[in-house]
GROMACS .gro file of C-alpha atoms in nm:
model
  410
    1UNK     CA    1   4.107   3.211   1.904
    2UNK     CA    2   3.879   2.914   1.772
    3UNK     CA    3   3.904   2.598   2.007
    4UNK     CA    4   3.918   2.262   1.844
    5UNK     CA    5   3.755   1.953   1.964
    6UNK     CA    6   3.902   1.642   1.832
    7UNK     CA    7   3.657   1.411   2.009
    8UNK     CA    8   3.329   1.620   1.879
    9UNK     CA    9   3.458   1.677   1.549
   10UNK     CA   10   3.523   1.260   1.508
   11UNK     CA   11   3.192   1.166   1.622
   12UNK     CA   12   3.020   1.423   1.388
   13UNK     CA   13   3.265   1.268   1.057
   14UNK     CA   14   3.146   0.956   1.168
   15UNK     CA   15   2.761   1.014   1.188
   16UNK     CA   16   2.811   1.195   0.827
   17UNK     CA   17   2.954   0.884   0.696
   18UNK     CA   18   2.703   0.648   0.839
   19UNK     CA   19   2.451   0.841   0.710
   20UNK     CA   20   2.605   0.908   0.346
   21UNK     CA   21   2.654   0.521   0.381
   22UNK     CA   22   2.280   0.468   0.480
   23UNK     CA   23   2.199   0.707   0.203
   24UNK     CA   24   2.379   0.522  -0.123
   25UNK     CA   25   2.278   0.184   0.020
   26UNK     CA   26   1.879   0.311  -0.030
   27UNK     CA   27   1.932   0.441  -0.379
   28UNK     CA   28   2.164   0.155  -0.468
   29UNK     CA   29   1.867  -0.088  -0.348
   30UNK     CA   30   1.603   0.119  -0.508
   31UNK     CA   31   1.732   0.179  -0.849
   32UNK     CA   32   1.927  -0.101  -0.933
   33UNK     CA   33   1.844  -0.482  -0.706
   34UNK     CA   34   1.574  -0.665  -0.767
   35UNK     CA   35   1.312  -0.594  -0.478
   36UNK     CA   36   1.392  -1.005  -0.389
   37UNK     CA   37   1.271  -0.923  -0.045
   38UNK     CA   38   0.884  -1.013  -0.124
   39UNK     CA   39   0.880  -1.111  -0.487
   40UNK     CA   40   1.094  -1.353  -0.678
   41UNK     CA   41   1.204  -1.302  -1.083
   42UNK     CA   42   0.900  -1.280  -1.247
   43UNK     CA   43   0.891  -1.455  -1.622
   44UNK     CA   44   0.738  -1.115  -1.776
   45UNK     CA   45   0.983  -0.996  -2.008
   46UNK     CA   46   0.981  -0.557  -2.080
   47UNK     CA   47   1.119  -0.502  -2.417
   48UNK     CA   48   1.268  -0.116  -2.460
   49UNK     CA   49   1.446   0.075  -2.703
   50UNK     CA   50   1.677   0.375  -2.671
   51UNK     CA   51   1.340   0.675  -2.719
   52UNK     CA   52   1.151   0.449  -2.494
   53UNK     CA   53   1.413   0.524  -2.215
   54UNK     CA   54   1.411   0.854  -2.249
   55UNK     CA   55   1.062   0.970  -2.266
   56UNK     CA   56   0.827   0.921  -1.965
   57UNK     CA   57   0.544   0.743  -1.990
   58UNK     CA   58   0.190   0.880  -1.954
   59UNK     CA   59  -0.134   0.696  -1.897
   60UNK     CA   60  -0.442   0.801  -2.066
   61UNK     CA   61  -0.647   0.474  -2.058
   62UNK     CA   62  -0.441   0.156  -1.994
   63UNK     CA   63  -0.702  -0.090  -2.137
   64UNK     CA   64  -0.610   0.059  -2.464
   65UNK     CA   65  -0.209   0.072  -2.426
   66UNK     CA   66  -0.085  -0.271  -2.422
   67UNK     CA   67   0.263  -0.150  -2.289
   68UNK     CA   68   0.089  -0.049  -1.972
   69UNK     CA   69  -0.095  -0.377  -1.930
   70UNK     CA   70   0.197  -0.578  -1.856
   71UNK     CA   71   0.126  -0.891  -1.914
   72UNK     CA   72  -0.236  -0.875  -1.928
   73UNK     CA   73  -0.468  -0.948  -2.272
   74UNK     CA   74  -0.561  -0.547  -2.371
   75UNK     CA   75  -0.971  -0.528  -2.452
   76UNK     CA   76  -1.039  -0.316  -2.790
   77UNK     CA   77  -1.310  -0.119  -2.957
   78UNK     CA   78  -1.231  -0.366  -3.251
   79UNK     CA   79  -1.249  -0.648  -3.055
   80UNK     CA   80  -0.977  -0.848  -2.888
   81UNK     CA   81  -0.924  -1.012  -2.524
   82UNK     CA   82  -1.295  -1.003  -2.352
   83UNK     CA   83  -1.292  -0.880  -1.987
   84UNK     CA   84  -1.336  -1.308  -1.882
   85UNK     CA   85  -1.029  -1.326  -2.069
   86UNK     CA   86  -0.847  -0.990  -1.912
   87UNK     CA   87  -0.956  -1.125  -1.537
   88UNK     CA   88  -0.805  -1.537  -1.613
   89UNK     CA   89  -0.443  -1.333  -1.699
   90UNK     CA   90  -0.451  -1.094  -1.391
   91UNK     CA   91  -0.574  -1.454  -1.194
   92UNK     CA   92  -0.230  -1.576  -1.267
   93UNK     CA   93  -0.039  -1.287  -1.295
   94UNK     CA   94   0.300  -1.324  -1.085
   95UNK     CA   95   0.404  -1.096  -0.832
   96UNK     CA   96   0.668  -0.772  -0.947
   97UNK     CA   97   1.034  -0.856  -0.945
   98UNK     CA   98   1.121  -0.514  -0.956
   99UNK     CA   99   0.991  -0.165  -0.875
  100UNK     CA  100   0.950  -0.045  -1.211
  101UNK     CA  101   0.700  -0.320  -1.274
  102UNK     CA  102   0.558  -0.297  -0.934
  103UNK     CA  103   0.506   0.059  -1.038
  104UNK     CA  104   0.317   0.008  -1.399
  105UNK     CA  105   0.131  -0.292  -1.299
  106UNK     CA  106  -0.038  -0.089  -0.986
  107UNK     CA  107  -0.123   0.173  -1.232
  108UNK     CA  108  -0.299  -0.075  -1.469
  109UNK     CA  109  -0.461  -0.218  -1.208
  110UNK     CA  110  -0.609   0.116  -1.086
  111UNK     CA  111  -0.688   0.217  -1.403
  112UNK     CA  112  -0.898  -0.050  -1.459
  113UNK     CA  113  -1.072  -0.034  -1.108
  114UNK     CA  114  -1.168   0.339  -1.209
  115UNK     CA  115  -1.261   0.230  -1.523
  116UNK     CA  116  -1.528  -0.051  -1.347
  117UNK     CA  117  -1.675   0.271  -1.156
  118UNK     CA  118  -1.450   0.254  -0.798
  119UNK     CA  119  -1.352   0.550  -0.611
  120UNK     CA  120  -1.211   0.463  -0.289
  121UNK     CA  121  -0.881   0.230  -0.411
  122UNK     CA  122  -0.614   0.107  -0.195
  123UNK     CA  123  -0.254   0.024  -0.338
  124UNK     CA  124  -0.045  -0.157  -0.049
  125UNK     CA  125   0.294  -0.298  -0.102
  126UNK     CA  126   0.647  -0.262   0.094
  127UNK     CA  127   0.774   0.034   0.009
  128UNK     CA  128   1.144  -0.065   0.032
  129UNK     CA  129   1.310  -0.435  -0.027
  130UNK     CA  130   1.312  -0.627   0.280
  131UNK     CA  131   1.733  -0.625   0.331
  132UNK     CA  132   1.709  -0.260   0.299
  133UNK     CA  133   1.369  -0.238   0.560
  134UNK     CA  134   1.613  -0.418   0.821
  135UNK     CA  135   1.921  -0.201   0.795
  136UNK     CA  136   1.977  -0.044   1.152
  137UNK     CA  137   1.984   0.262   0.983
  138UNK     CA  138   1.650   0.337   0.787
  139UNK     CA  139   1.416   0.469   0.997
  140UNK     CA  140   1.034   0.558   0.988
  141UNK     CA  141   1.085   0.873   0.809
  142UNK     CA  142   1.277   0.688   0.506
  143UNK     CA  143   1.004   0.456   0.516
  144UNK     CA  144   0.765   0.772   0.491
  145UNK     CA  145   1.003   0.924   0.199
  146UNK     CA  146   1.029   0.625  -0.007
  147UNK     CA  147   0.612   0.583   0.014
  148UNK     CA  148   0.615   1.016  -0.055
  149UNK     CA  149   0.896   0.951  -0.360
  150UNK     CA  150   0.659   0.609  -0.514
  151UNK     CA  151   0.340   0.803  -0.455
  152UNK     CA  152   0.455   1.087  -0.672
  153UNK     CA  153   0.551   0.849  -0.951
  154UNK     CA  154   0.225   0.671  -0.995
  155UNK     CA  155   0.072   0.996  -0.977
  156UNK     CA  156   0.239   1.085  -1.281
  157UNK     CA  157   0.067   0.830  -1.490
  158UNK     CA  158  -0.280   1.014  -1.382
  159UNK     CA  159  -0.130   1.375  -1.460
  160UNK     CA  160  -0.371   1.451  -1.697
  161UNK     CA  161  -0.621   1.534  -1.505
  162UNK     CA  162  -0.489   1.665  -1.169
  163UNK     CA  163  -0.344   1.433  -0.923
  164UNK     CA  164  -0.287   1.571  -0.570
  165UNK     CA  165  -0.026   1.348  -0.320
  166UNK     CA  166  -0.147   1.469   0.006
  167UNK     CA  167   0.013   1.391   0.356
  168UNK     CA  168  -0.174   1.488   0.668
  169UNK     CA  169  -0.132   1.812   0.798
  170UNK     CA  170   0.099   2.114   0.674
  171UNK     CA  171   0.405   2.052   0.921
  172UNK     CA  172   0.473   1.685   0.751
  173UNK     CA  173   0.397   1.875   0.445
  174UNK     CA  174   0.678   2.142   0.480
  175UNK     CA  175   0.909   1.902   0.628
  176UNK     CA  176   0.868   1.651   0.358
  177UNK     CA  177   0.924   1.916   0.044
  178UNK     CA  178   1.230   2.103   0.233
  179UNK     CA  179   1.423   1.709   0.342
  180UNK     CA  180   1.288   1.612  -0.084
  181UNK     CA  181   1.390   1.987  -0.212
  182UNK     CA  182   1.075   1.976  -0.402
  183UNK     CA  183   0.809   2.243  -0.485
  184UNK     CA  184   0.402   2.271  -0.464
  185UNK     CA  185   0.427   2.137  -0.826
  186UNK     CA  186   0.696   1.882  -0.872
  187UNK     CA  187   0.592   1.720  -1.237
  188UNK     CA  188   0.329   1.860  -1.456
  189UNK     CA  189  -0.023   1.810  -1.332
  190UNK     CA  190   0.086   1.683  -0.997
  191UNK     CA  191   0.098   1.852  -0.676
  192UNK     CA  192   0.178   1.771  -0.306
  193UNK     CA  193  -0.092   1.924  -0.058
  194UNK     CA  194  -0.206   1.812   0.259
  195UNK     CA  195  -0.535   1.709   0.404
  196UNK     CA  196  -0.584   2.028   0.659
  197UNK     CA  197  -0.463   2.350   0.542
  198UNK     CA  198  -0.462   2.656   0.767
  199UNK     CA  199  -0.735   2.961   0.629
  200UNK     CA  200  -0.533   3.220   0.401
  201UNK     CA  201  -0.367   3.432   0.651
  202UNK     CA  202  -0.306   3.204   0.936
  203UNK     CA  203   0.082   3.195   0.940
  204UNK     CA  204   0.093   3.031   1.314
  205UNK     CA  205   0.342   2.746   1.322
  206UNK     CA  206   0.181   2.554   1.608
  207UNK     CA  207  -0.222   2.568   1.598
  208UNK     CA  208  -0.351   2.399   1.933
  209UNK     CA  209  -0.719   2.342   1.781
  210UNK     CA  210  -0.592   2.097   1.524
  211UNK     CA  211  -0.427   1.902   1.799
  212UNK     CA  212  -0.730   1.860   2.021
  213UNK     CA  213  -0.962   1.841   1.716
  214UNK     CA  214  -0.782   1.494   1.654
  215UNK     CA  215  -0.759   1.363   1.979
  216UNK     CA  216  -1.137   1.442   2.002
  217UNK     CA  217  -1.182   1.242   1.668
  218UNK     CA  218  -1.479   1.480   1.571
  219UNK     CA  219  -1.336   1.610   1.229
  220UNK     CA  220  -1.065   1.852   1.101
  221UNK     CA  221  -1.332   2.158   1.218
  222UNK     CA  222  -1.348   2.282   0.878
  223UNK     CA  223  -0.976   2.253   0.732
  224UNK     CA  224  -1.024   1.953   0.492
  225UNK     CA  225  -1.038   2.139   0.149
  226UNK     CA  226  -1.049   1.953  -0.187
  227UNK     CA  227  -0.788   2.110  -0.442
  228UNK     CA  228  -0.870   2.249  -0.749
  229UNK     CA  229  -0.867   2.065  -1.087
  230UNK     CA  230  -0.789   1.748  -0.936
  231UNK     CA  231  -0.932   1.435  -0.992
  232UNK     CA  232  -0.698   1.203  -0.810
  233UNK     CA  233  -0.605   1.268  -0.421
  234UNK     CA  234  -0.338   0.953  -0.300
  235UNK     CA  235  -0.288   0.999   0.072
  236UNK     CA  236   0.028   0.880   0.259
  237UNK     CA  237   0.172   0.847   0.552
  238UNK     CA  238  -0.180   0.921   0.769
  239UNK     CA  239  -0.225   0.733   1.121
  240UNK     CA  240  -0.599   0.612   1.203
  241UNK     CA  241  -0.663   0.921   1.336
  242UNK     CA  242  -0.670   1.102   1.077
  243UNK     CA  243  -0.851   0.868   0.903
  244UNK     CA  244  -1.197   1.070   0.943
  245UNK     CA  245  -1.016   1.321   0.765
  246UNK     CA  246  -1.014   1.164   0.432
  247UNK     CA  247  -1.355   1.038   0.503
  248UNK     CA  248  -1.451   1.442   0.521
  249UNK     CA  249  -1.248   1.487   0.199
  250UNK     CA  250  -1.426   1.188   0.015
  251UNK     CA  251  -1.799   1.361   0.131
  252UNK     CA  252  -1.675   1.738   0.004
  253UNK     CA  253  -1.580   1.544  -0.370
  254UNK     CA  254  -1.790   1.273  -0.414
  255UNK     CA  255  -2.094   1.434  -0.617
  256UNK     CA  256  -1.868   1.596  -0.830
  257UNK     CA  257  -1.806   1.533  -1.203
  258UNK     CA  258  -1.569   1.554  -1.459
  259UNK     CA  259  -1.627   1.606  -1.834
  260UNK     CA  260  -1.681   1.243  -1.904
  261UNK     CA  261  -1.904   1.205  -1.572
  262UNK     CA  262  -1.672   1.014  -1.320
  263UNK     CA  263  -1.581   1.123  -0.968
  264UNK     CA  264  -1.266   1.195  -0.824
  265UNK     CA  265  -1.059   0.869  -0.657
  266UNK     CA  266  -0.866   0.917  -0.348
  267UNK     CA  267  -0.632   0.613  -0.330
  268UNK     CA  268  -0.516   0.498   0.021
  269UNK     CA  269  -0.106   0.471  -0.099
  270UNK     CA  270   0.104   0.198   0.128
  271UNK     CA  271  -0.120   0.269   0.461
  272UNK     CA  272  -0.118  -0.035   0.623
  273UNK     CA  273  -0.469  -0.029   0.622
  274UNK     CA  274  -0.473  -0.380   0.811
  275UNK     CA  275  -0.303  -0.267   1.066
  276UNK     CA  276  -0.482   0.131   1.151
  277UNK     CA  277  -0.818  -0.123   1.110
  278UNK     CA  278  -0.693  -0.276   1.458
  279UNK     CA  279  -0.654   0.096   1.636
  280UNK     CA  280  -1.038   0.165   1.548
  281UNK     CA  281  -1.283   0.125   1.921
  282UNK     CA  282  -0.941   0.224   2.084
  283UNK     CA  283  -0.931   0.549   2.298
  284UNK     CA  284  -0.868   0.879   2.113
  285UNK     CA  285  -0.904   0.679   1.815
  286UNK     CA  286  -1.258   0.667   1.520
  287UNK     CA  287  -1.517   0.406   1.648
  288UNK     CA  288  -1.537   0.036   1.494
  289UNK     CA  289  -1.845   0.191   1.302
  290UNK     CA  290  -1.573   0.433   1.071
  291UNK     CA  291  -1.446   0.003   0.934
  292UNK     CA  292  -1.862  -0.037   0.868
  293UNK     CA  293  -1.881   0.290   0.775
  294UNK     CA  294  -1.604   0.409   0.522
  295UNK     CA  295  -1.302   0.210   0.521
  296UNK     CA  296  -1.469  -0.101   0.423
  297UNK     CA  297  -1.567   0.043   0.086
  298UNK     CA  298  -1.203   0.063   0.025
  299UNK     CA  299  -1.138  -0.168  -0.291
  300UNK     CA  300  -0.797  -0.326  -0.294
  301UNK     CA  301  -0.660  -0.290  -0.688
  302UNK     CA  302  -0.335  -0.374  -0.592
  303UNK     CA  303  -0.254  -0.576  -0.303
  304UNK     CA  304   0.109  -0.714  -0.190
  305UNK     CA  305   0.094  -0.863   0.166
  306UNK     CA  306   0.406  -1.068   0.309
  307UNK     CA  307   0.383  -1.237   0.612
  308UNK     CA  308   0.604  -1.515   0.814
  309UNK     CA  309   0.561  -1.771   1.087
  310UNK     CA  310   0.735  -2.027   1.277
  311UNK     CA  311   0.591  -2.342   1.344
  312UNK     CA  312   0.717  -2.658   1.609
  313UNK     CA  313   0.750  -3.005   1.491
  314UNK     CA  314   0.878  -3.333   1.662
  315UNK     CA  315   1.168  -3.436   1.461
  316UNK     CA  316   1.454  -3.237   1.372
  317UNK     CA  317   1.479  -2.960   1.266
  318UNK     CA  318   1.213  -2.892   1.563
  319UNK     CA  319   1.156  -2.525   1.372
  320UNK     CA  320   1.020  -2.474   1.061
  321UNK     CA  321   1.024  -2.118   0.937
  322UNK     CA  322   0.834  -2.040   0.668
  323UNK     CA  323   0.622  -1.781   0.490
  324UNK     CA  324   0.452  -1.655   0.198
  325UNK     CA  325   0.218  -1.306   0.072
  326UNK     CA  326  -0.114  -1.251  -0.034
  327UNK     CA  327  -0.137  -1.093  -0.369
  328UNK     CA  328  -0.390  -0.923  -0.582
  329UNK     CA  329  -0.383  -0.758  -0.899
  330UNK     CA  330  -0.750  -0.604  -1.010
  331UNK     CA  331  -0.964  -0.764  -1.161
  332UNK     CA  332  -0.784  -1.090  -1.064
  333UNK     CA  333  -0.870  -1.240  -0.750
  334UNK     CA  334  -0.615  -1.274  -0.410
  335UNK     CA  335  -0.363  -1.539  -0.444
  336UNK     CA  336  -0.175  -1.734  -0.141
  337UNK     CA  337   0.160  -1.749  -0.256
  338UNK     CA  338   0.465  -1.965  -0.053
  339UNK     CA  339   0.796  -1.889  -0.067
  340UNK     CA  340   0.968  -2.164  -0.159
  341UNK     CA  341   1.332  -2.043  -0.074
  342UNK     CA  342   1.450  -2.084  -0.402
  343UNK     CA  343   1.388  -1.684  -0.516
  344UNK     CA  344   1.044  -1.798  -0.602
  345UNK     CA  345   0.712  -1.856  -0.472
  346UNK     CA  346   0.469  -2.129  -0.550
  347UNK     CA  347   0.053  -2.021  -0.629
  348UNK     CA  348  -0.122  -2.241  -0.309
  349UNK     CA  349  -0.460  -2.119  -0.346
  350UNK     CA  350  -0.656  -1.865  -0.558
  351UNK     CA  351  -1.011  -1.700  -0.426
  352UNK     CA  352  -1.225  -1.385  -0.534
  353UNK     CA  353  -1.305  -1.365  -0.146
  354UNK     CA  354  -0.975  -1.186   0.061
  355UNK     CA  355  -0.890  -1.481   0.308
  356UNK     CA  356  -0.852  -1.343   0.664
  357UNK     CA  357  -0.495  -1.374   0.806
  358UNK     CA  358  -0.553  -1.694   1.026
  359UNK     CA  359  -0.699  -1.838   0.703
  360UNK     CA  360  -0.390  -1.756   0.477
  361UNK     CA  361  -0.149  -1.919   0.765
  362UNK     CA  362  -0.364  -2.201   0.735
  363UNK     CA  363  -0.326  -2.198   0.368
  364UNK     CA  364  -0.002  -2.205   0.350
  365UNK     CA  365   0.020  -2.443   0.636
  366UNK     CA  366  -0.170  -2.720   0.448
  367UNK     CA  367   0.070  -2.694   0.151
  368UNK     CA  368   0.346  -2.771   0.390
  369UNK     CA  369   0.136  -3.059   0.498
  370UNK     CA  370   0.106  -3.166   0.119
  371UNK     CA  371   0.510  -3.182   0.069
  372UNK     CA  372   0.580  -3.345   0.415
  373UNK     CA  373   0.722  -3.075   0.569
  374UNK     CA  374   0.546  -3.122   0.858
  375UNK     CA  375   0.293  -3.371   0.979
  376UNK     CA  376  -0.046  -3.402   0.872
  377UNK     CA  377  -0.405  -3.332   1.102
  378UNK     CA  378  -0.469  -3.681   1.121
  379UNK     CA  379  -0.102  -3.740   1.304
  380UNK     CA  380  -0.067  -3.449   1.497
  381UNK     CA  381  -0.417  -3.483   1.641
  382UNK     CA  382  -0.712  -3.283   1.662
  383UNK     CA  383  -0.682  -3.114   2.024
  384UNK     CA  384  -0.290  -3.055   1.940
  385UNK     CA  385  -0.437  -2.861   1.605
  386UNK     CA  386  -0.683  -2.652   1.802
  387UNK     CA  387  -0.439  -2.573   2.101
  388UNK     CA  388  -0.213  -2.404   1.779
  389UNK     CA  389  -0.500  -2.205   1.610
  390UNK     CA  390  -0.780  -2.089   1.882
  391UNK     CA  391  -1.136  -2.055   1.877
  392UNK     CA  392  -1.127  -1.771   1.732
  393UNK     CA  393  -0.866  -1.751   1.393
  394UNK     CA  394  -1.005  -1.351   1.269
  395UNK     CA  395  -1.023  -1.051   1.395
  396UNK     CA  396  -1.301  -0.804   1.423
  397UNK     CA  397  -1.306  -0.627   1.109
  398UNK     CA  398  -1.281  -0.973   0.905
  399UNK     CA  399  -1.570  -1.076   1.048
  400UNK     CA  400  -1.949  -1.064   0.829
  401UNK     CA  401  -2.033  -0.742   0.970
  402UNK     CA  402  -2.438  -0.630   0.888
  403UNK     CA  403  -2.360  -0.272   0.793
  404UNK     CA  404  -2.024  -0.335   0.631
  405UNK     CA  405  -1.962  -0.320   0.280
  406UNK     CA  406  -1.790  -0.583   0.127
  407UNK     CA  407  -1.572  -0.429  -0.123
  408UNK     CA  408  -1.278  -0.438   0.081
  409UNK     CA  409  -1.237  -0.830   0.053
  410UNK     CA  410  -1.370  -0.903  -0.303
   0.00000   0.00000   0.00000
């Protein structure tokens, strides 16, 4: 006779639900809110009728489809906006205030970056709205799935010819497609690979070389292939260690050539970039040299960086909160936007040079200064000011380094 346990079978109901409930809540804020959490309600207006809804969009060359360009003048064989004119729109182009514009405007801004001649591209934004990102219940991995799920659909734009969405290795591969239900080939032209793939043959679940191959940092050992007909590889969800990998990948593709001449692009999709760039000189991890080396040839064609700080004052209400992001849209330059709790942020600064992040606090700090938020240098004094920022207000990697390129701030 089957036994029955009340208690077991509660707890289990109530997981399910919790998770169902986690489940609708990220769709819900996905599909249908306004991603509020790091851009306000943007003025750009997206006009659509009935067909339009119904028929997905494909990209072929964005600075010749005006629908792509968002709000940005669309150059012409027969003349129209002149690339000074294209870069003074993306200059003050606002930030997305939703995903489906988040979505088109990083693929005209990549477009346009490959079009200029650039190959190594990073797209960085938060994957999920910011209420959603503090729910108790998303965790890394639903980060990792909604960065796997927006990856695929701004590789659909570049289906044409051959886009491969790679994660690192062939266990987050196989773990990803069976939680997604997806195959090799999810859309037309797209597939989802990884960086290291076992030889033909090798059916071993667990292969120990790969492990201490990473830890060594000295290269997959030979497992880094390129795919076939592909001439767009967007990596996600890779830590700095595996890092080197895509820097073998980029040195097995970068002579090659498609019919018109160009090179394959690997895109670096929602990495955090900023953030493996502090892991590098650490043990088990690349050497400062791979920032001199590689990743600071990365361009940045479409850039959304929030940040927020607290600051002291002497008069009530003794804590000002505040914050504000960085954003860049290529060819315009980085902006330092503050939030000015209304649902909106206010331009502070503009600069074709990527401030550092002590510089951006700073920024933003002044403009508070400007409204009389809180008090100004002069009153607050100029040891108080230097006891708040340091000696030192960058980090390594923002530094002038001699053999670094400088892509990855312009």
């Amino acid at each position: 006779m089957a036994t029955s346990y009340p208690a077991a079978n509660s707890r289990t109901q109530t997981n399910n639900r919790r998770s169902i409930t986690a489940t609708a809540m990220l769709s819900i804020a996905l599909s249908a809110t306004s991603i509020h959490g790091f851009a306000p309600p943007s003025t750009t207006t997206i006009s659509a009728n009935p067909s339009q809804l119904t028929t997905p969009a494909t990209l072929t060359s964005p600075r010749h489809h005006t629908p792509l360009c968002m709000n940005i003048p669309t150059p012409t064989i027969d003349g129209g906006a002149t690339p000074e004119e294209v870069k003074s729109a993306a200059d003050a182009a606002p930030p997305p205030s939703s995903f489906f514009e988040l979505q088109r405007a990083s693929v005209s801004a990549a477009q346009m970056a490959i079009d200029d001649g650039f190959t190594l591209l990073e797209v960085e934004f938060p994957p999920l709205p910011a209420n959603v990102l503090e729910m108790d219940d998303v965790s890394a991995y639903d980060v990792a799935k909604a960065n796997v799920n927006l990856a695929l659909d701004f590789a659909k734009s570049f289906s044409e010819k051959g886009v491969a969405v790679m994660l690192p290795d062939e266990s987050e591969l196989n773990i990803m497609k069976e939680d997604l239900e997806m195959e090799e080939n999810p859309y037309p032209g797209v597939q989802i690979t990884s960086l290291r793939r076992a030889e033909e043959g090798d059916d071993r679940i667990f292969k120990p070389e790969n492990v201490l191959i990473g830890l060594l940092g000295r290269g997959s050992g030979g497992t880094v292939k390129p795919s076939e007909n592909t001439n767009m590889y967007i990596i996600v969800v890779a830590s700095a260690q595996e890092l080197p990998d895509v820097e073998e990948l980029y040195e097995q593709i970068k002579d090659q050539k498609d019919e018109d001449g160009k090179s394959p692009v690997i895109v670096f999709y929602n990495l955090k970039l900023d953030i493996l760039r502090g892991d590098l000189g650490a043990p088990a991890f690349p050497g400062k040299d791979f920032q001199d080396r590689f990743l600071s040839r990365v361009k940045p064609v479409y850039y959304l960086r929030t940040r927020q700080y607290s600051r002291s004052v002497s008069q009530p209400p003794f804590i000002v909160n505040f914050q504000g992001c960085i954003f860049r849209s290529y060819p315009g330059h980085y902006q330092t936007l503050l939030d000015t709790g209304t649902g909106r942020y206010r331009k502070v600064v503009g600069s074709d040079v990527r401030p550092a992040l002590g510089e951006f606090k700073e920024q933003l700090t002044d403009a508070l200064r400007e409204e009389g938020a809180i008090a100004k240098k002069e009153d607050e004094g100029a040891l108080f000011g230097f006891l708040r920022t340091g000696y030192k207000t960058t980090t390594w990697w923002e530094d002038e380094r001699e053999d670094a390129s400088n892509d990855w701030r312009t």
